[in-house]
Tab-separated table of C-alpha atoms in Angstrom:
chain	number	residue	atom	x	y	z
D	482	MET	CA	-7.668	4.641	9.896
D	483	ARG	CA	-8.230	3.310	6.410
D	484	TYR	CA	-7.063	-0.262	5.830
D	485	ALA	CA	-6.552	-2.408	2.768
D	486	LEU	CA	-5.524	-6.072	2.748
D	487	VAL	CA	-3.781	-8.375	0.291
D	488	VAL	CA	-4.591	-12.075	0.574
D	489	MET	CA	-2.249	-14.574	-1.101
D	490	GLY	CA	-3.085	-17.810	0.727
D	491	THR	CA	-5.504	-20.477	-0.465
D	492	PRO	CA	-8.688	-21.140	1.504
D	493	LEU	CA	-7.575	-24.698	2.343
D	494	GLY	CA	-3.763	-24.690	2.315
D	495	ASP	CA	-3.151	-23.355	5.811
D	496	GLU	CA	-4.901	-20.894	8.080
D	497	SER	CA	-3.501	-17.768	6.429
D	498	SER	CA	-6.659	-16.758	4.580
D	499	ALA	CA	-8.799	-17.509	7.653
D	500	ARG	CA	-6.386	-15.350	9.657
D	501	ALA	CA	-6.777	-12.573	7.091
D	502	ALA	CA	-10.569	-12.737	7.337
D	503	ALA	CA	-10.417	-12.706	11.147
D	504	PHE	CA	-8.059	-9.722	11.022
D	505	ALA	CA	-10.414	-7.929	8.627
D	506	HIS	CA	-13.308	-8.389	11.049
D	507	ALA	CA	-11.141	-7.152	13.928
D	508	VAL	CA	-10.252	-4.054	11.873
D	509	LEU	CA	-13.938	-3.227	11.478
D	510	ASP	CA	-14.642	-4.038	15.132
D	511	ALA	CA	-11.954	-1.513	16.109
D	512	GLY	CA	-13.844	1.197	14.226
D	513	HIS	CA	-11.482	1.454	11.254
D	514	SER	CA	-12.585	1.419	7.658
D	515	LEU	CA	-11.650	-1.439	5.355
D	516	GLU	CA	-12.427	-0.568	1.801
D	517	ARG	CA	-10.855	-3.310	-0.238
D	518	VAL	CA	-9.413	-6.795	0.092
D	519	PHE	CA	-7.304	-7.716	-2.921
D	520	PHE	CA	-6.814	-11.416	-3.576
D	521	TYR	CA	-3.649	-12.175	-5.465
D	522	ASP	CA	-1.907	-15.262	-6.804
D	523	GLU	CA	-3.249	-18.414	-5.069
D	524	GLY	CA	-5.455	-16.157	-2.946
D	525	VAL	CA	-7.994	-15.937	-5.765
D	526	TYR	CA	-9.237	-19.432	-4.849
D	527	ASN	CA	-10.983	-17.749	-1.900
D	528	GLY	CA	-13.539	-16.384	-4.377
D	529	LEU	CA	-14.674	-19.712	-5.814
D	530	ALA	CA	-18.415	-20.084	-5.406
D	531	GLY	CA	-18.387	-23.888	-5.585
D	532	ILE	CA	-16.287	-24.717	-2.531
D	533	VAL	CA	-18.233	-27.064	-0.262
D	534	ALA	CA	-16.827	-27.401	3.249
D	535	PRO	CA	-17.402	-30.714	5.041
D	536	GLN	CA	-19.968	-30.325	7.835
D	537	ASP	CA	-17.374	-30.419	10.609
D	538	GLU	CA	-15.061	-27.892	8.963
D	539	ARG	CA	-15.012	-24.125	8.728
D	540	ASP	CA	-16.714	-22.717	5.632
D	541	PRO	CA	-13.924	-20.613	4.076
D	542	LEU	CA	-16.373	-18.451	2.131
D	543	ALA	CA	-18.465	-17.403	5.134
D	544	GLY	CA	-15.936	-14.994	6.627
D	545	TRP	CA	-15.549	-13.144	3.331
D	546	LEU	CA	-19.262	-12.952	2.643
D	547	ALA	CA	-19.797	-11.404	6.087
D	548	LEU	CA	-17.296	-8.719	5.109
D	549	ALA	CA	-18.989	-8.131	1.763
D	550	ALA	CA	-22.233	-7.611	3.700
D	551	GLN	CA	-20.426	-4.771	5.477
D	552	GLU	CA	-19.548	-3.120	2.154
D	553	VAL	CA	-15.970	-4.350	1.999
D	554	GLU	CA	-14.970	-4.680	-1.645
D	555	LEU	CA	-13.551	-8.127	-2.473
D	556	VAL	CA	-11.426	-8.018	-5.628
D	557	LEU	CA	-9.727	-10.978	-7.281
D	558	CYS	CA	-6.672	-10.114	-9.356
D	559	ILE	CA	-7.893	-10.744	-12.898
D	560	GLY	CA	-4.569	-12.127	-14.124
D	561	SER	CA	-4.309	-14.547	-11.207
D	562	ALA	CA	-7.993	-15.463	-11.408
D	563	VAL	CA	-8.463	-16.221	-15.088
D	564	ARG	CA	-5.513	-18.599	-15.266
D	565	ARG	CA	-6.966	-20.514	-12.286
D	566	GLY	CA	-10.471	-20.748	-13.691
D	567	ALA	CA	-11.903	-18.200	-11.280
D	568	LEU	CA	-14.197	-16.358	-13.695
D	569	ASP	CA	-17.017	-13.877	-13.409
D	570	SER	CA	-19.744	-13.979	-16.049
D	571	ASN	CA	-17.976	-11.440	-18.283
D	572	GLU	CA	-14.740	-13.393	-18.334
D	573	ALA	CA	-16.602	-16.678	-18.792
D	574	GLN	CA	-18.294	-15.197	-21.838
D	575	ARG	CA	-15.070	-13.671	-23.167
D	576	TYR	CA	-13.222	-16.991	-23.006
D	577	GLU	CA	-16.270	-19.037	-24.054
D	578	LYS	CA	-16.488	-21.011	-20.815
D	579	THR	CA	-19.687	-22.505	-19.445
D	580	GLY	CA	-20.304	-19.881	-16.788
D	581	ALA	CA	-19.087	-17.868	-13.835
D	582	THR	CA	-17.203	-19.795	-11.155
D	583	ILE	CA	-16.726	-17.042	-8.563
D	584	HIS	CA	-19.217	-15.936	-5.940
D	585	PRO	CA	-21.094	-12.757	-6.913
D	586	ALA	CA	-19.806	-11.059	-3.740
D	587	PHE	CA	-16.395	-10.944	-5.464
D	588	THR	CA	-15.346	-8.981	-8.518
D	589	VAL	CA	-12.312	-9.333	-10.769
D	590	GLY	CA	-10.025	-6.392	-11.453
D	591	GLY	CA	-6.529	-5.317	-12.398
D	592	LEU	CA	-3.492	-4.593	-10.273
D	593	GLY	CA	-4.356	-0.915	-10.554
D	594	LEU	CA	-6.986	-1.523	-7.889
D	595	LEU	CA	-4.262	-2.758	-5.532
D	596	VAL	CA	-2.098	0.264	-6.298
D	597	GLU	CA	-5.066	2.547	-5.716
D	598	ALA	CA	-5.929	0.829	-2.431
D	599	SER	CA	-2.348	1.050	-1.186
D	600	ALA	CA	-2.166	4.753	-2.122
D	601	GLN	CA	-5.435	5.590	-0.379
D	602	ALA	CA	-5.094	3.397	2.714
D	603	ASP	CA	-3.191	4.342	5.866
D	604	ARG	CA	-2.314	0.686	6.369
D	605	LEU	CA	-1.788	-2.111	3.860
D	606	LEU	CA	-1.241	-5.586	5.272
D	607	THR	CA	-0.394	-8.759	3.375
D	608	PHE	CA	-1.431	-12.265	4.416
D	609	GLY	CA	0.303	-15.136	2.644
Q	1276	MET	CA	9.625	0.983	12.183
Q	1277	LEU	CA	8.140	-2.147	10.711
Q	1278	LEU	CA	5.766	-4.807	11.925
Q	1279	HIS	CA	7.156	-8.137	10.732
Q	1280	CYS	CA	4.476	-10.817	10.465
Q	1281	LEU	CA	6.305	-14.132	10.350
Q	1282	SER	CA	4.389	-17.310	9.624
Q	1283	ALA	CA	7.153	-19.622	8.367
Q	1284	GLY	CA	8.442	-22.301	10.745
Q	1285	PRO	CA	11.694	-21.874	12.720
Q	1286	ASP	CA	13.607	-24.304	10.481
Q	1287	SER	CA	12.883	-22.364	7.295
Q	1288	LEU	CA	15.122	-19.971	5.409
Q	1289	THR	CA	12.284	-17.456	5.473
Q	1290	PHE	CA	12.365	-17.489	9.275
Q	1291	ARG	CA	16.094	-16.792	9.313
Q	1292	ASP	CA	15.797	-14.106	6.612
Q	1293	CYS	CA	13.136	-12.316	8.628
Q	1294	LEU	CA	15.261	-12.232	11.759
Q	1295	ARG	CA	18.250	-11.021	9.763
Q	1296	MET	CA	16.279	-8.179	8.191
Q	1297	ARG	CA	14.525	-7.098	11.374
Q	1298	GLY	CA	15.655	-3.699	12.667
Q	1299	ASP	CA	16.189	-2.987	16.351
Q	1300	ASP	CA	12.988	-0.953	16.623
Q	1301	ASP	CA	10.869	-3.343	14.574
Q	1302	ALA	CA	8.160	-5.493	16.110
Q	1303	LEU	CA	7.952	-9.199	15.371
Q	1304	LEU	CA	4.637	-11.065	15.403
Q	1305	LEU	CA	4.931	-14.839	15.286
Q	1306	MET	CA	1.993	-16.585	13.630
Q	1307	GLY	CA	1.351	-19.858	11.834
Q	1308	ASP	CA	4.205	-22.344	12.278
Q	1309	ALA	CA	6.471	-19.551	13.544
Q	1310	VAL	CA	4.696	-19.824	16.917
Q	1311	TYR	CA	6.840	-22.896	17.645
Q	1312	ALA	CA	9.772	-20.510	18.112
Q	1313	ALA	CA	7.917	-18.975	21.063
Q	1314	LEU	CA	7.848	-22.223	23.065
Q	1315	ALA	CA	9.697	-22.132	26.350
Q	1316	GLY	CA	13.063	-23.836	25.876
Q	1317	SER	CA	12.979	-23.736	22.075
Q	1318	GLU	CA	16.330	-23.270	20.353
Q	1319	SER	CA	14.964	-20.431	18.220
Q	1320	LEU	CA	13.857	-18.453	21.265
Q	1321	ASN	CA	17.388	-17.147	21.804
Q	1322	THR	CA	17.494	-15.667	18.323
Q	1323	LEU	CA	14.358	-13.533	18.719
Q	1324	ASN	CA	15.726	-10.763	20.966
Q	1325	VAL	CA	12.785	-11.191	23.314
Q	1326	ALA	CA	14.380	-8.692	25.711
Q	1327	SER	CA	13.451	-5.930	23.252
Q	1328	GLY	CA	9.844	-6.308	24.402
Q	1329	LEU	CA	8.819	-6.204	20.757
Q	1330	VAL	CA	8.136	-9.905	20.170
Q	1331	PHE	CA	4.535	-11.103	20.083
Q	1332	VAL	CA	2.818	-14.387	19.347
Q	1333	LEU	CA	-0.659	-14.763	17.870
Q	1334	MET	CA	-2.655	-16.710	20.432
Q	1335	PRO	CA	-5.258	-18.259	18.085
Q	1336	ASP	CA	-2.442	-19.851	16.061
Q	1337	ALA	CA	-0.749	-21.180	19.222
Q	1338	GLN	CA	-4.089	-22.587	20.363
Q	1339	ALA	CA	-4.679	-24.186	16.964
Q	1340	ARG	CA	-1.407	-26.061	17.460
Q	1341	GLY	CA	-2.120	-26.976	21.062
Q	1342	VAL	CA	0.970	-25.185	22.364
Q	1343	ASP	CA	-0.621	-22.146	24.026
Q	1344	SER	CA	0.212	-23.426	27.530
Q	1345	ARG	CA	3.884	-23.868	26.633
Q	1346	LEU	CA	4.705	-20.364	25.403
Q	1347	SER	CA	7.678	-18.559	26.908
Q	1348	ASP	CA	6.756	-16.020	29.572
Q	1349	GLY	CA	8.890	-13.371	27.897
Q	1350	ILE	CA	6.694	-13.149	24.799
Q	1351	ALA	CA	3.337	-11.380	24.803
Q	1352	ALA	CA	0.520	-13.582	23.502
Q	1353	ILE	CA	-2.033	-11.446	21.682
Q	1354	GLY	CA	-5.403	-11.846	19.984
Q	1355	MET	CA	-6.762	-10.278	16.810
Q	1356	ALA	CA	-7.758	-6.993	18.478
Q	1357	GLU	CA	-4.192	-6.508	19.726
Q	1358	PHE	CA	-2.890	-7.461	16.255
Q	1359	VAL	CA	-4.956	-4.585	14.854
Q	1360	ALA	CA	-3.565	-2.297	17.575
Q	1361	LEU	CA	-0.012	-3.308	16.571
Q	1362	SER	CA	-0.783	-2.474	12.951
Q	1363	GLU	CA	-1.934	0.970	14.067
Q	1364	ARG	CA	1.317	1.551	15.905
Q	1365	TYR	CA	3.613	0.496	13.037
Q	1366	SER	CA	3.182	2.374	9.793
Q	1367	ALA	CA	4.236	-0.513	7.571
Q	1368	GLN	CA	4.035	-4.283	7.657
Q	1369	GLN	CA	6.279	-6.916	6.120
Q	1370	ALA	CA	4.791	-10.381	5.698
Q	1371	TRP	CA	7.150	-13.363	5.758
Q	1372	PHE	CA	5.560	-16.653	4.658
């Protein structure tokens, strides 16, 4: 089956985004395809490159980067991202900010990418 | 048939809304703070329609809260692989958080 996920939880607020990442890995382990994870609303904080986890805590970025290494597309909603300072280099340049703040494994894109993913996927699950 | 993924705690309005909207054939997966409803003897347990056989609790979240040994026998505790299997079985998911 083809899966797509929507992630709305912050990396530090509760375990919802960690649960989403664990579910994503389990989807791949089960032999399904996962083409896109769409981060919406507060979920865009998952893409910040500068998050530093204390040594005895889980690194919230690691689970997502492992998915990106398996060709899962990680898209931050551009409207949610820009207003929270989660910028790629294009947006940083457009708004005359000092530089990109998101990890290069993530891209920013419009809601159309969520609509497209939901139309193409057999299963769309939301994690908030 | 829906898979309801409920992560709000038993005292929340979201929790009550989810139970109210759940259809007879829908599955209910308790995760996050909702796992407290799955504890043996909890007041919320009676409202879950456990007898339907369609109530599940996400084991990693119960373990994270240290309550995995106190879950009601009537509710199936599942891991991530079984969560994926549930999502295969139900064509649509509703997240309550």
